[in-house]
Each structure stands twice: as C-alpha cells, then as structure tokens.
Amino acid sequence: VFGQLISVTTLFISLHLAEDSGKLGYEMSRLWLISYILTASALISYCVFFSNINKGYIHTFFTFETGGQATVRNFRALEDDEMKAAAVFKRNKNQWKSIYDE
C-alpha cells in the first residue's frame, strides 16, 4: 500500500514538472485525465479488496512488524514443542536464527 502511495505521488510530481516545462503542450490534459482515472481505479480496487477480505486480517496490512519478528513472536507464544517447530522450521533460517538456542 505504501509503495502504491509513493508511486501515485511521484506520478503527480512528474506531471507537474512536465507541465511546467511546457514541452508537451496539449497532451498534458490527456495525461492528467489518464492519471486521475488510474488513481481512482486503484483507490476503488483497494476499497473493494479491503471490504471483501476477512476483517480479522486487515491489521496485517498496516504493521511495521517484519516477517522475522512475527516468526519469533509466534514461536514464543506457543507452548507445545511440536507446534513451535511447525511455526519456525517452515520459515527461512534467517527469520529464526536469533531464537536457535531456545
């Protein structure tokens, strides 16, 4: 989501710079229209996506926790050794290297 926001921001900045240069002339109005349509369609698709997914998973799209941190947190939250192994060993070794001795 953050990457899309940066892309849209960059698009509008680029269009403003191109408009200020005056090299594109009448084509600028068409480019602005296309950028508005693309931005609106991306916004609509995000709204549809977030309204259709399981509400319990929405928080996973807006977190600063890395995959490795989630692996360690899940490992430490579990009591059963078999479940701990299943939660960790299916992941990349770099994600659970810090808890190897546990």
Coordinates of C-alpha atoms in Angstrom, one line a residue:
V1 CA 0.0 0.0 0.0
F2 CA 2.8 2.4 0.9
G3 CA 4.6 1.7 -2.4
Q4 CA 1.4 2.5 -4.3
L5 CA 1.1 5.8 -2.4
I6 CA 4.7 6.7 -3.3
S7 CA 4.1 5.8 -7.0
V8 CA 1.0 8.0 -7.2
T9 CA 2.8 10.9 -5.5
T10 CA 5.7 10.5 -7.9
L11 CA 3.3 10.4 -10.9
F12 CA 1.7 13.7 -9.9
I13 CA 5.0 15.4 -9.2
S14 CA 6.3 14.3 -12.6
L15 CA 3.2 15.6 -14.3
H16 CA 3.6 19.0 -12.6
L17 CA 7.3 19.1 -13.7
A18 CA 6.3 18.2 -17.3
E19 CA 3.6 20.8 -17.3
D20 CA 6.0 23.5 -16.0
S21 CA 8.5 22.7 -18.8
G22 CA 5.8 23.3 -21.4
K23 CA 7.2 20.8 -23.9
L24 CA 4.1 18.6 -24.1
G25 CA 1.5 21.3 -24.8
Y26 CA -2.0 20.0 -25.4
E27 CA -1.0 16.4 -24.5
M28 CA -0.9 17.4 -20.8
S29 CA -4.6 17.5 -20.4
R30 CA -4.8 13.9 -21.7
L31 CA -2.0 12.8 -19.3
W32 CA -3.8 14.4 -16.4
L33 CA -7.0 12.6 -17.3
I34 CA -5.2 9.3 -17.5
S35 CA -3.5 9.8 -14.2
Y36 CA -6.8 10.7 -12.5
I37 CA -8.5 7.6 -13.9
L38 CA -5.6 5.4 -12.9
T39 CA -5.6 6.8 -9.4
A40 CA -9.3 6.5 -9.0
S41 CA -9.3 2.9 -10.2
A42 CA -6.5 2.0 -7.8
L43 CA -8.4 3.5 -4.9
I44 CA -11.6 1.7 -5.9
S45 CA -9.8 -1.6 -6.2
Y46 CA -8.2 -1.1 -2.7
C47 CA -11.7 -0.3 -1.2
V48 CA -13.2 -3.4 -2.9
F49 CA -10.3 -5.6 -1.7
F50 CA -10.4 -4.4 1.9
S51 CA -14.2 -4.7 2.1
N52 CA -14.0 -8.3 0.8
I53 CA -11.2 -9.8 2.9
N54 CA -11.7 -11.3 6.3
K55 CA -11.8 -8.4 8.8
G56 CA -9.5 -10.3 11.2
Y57 CA -6.6 -9.9 8.7
I58 CA -6.9 -6.2 7.9
H59 CA -4.4 -5.3 10.7
T60 CA -1.7 -7.4 8.9
F61 CA -1.6 -4.8 6.0
F62 CA -0.8 -1.9 8.4
T63 CA 2.0 -3.0 10.6
F64 CA 5.7 -2.3 10.8
E65 CA 6.5 -5.8 12.1
T66 CA 8.8 -7.8 9.9
G67 CA 8.3 -11.5 8.9
G68 CA 11.2 -12.4 11.2
Q69 CA 9.7 -10.6 14.2
A70 CA 6.3 -12.3 13.6
T71 CA 8.1 -15.7 13.5
V72 CA 9.8 -15.1 16.8
R73 CA 6.6 -13.7 18.4
N74 CA 4.6 -16.8 17.2
F75 CA 7.3 -19.1 18.4
R76 CA 7.4 -17.6 21.9
A77 CA 3.6 -17.5 22.2
L78 CA 3.3 -21.3 21.6
E79 CA 3.6 -23.8 24.4
D80 CA 3.8 -27.1 22.5
D81 CA 7.3 -28.0 21.1
E82 CA 5.7 -29.6 18.0
M83 CA 3.7 -26.5 17.2
K84 CA 6.8 -24.3 17.8
A85 CA 8.8 -26.5 15.3
A86 CA 6.0 -26.2 12.8
A87 CA 5.8 -22.4 13.2
V88 CA 9.5 -21.9 12.8
F89 CA 11.2 -24.6 10.6
K90 CA 9.0 -23.9 7.6
R91 CA 10.4 -20.4 7.5
N92 CA 13.7 -19.1 6.2
K93 CA 16.6 -19.8 8.6
N94 CA 17.4 -16.1 8.9
Q95 CA 14.0 -15.5 10.5
W96 CA 14.6 -17.9 13.4
K97 CA 18.4 -17.7 13.7
S98 CA 18.0 -15.4 16.8
I99 CA 16.0 -18.0 18.7
Y100 CA 18.0 -21.0 17.7
D101 CA 19.1 -21.8 21.3
E102 CA 15.6 -21.6 22.7

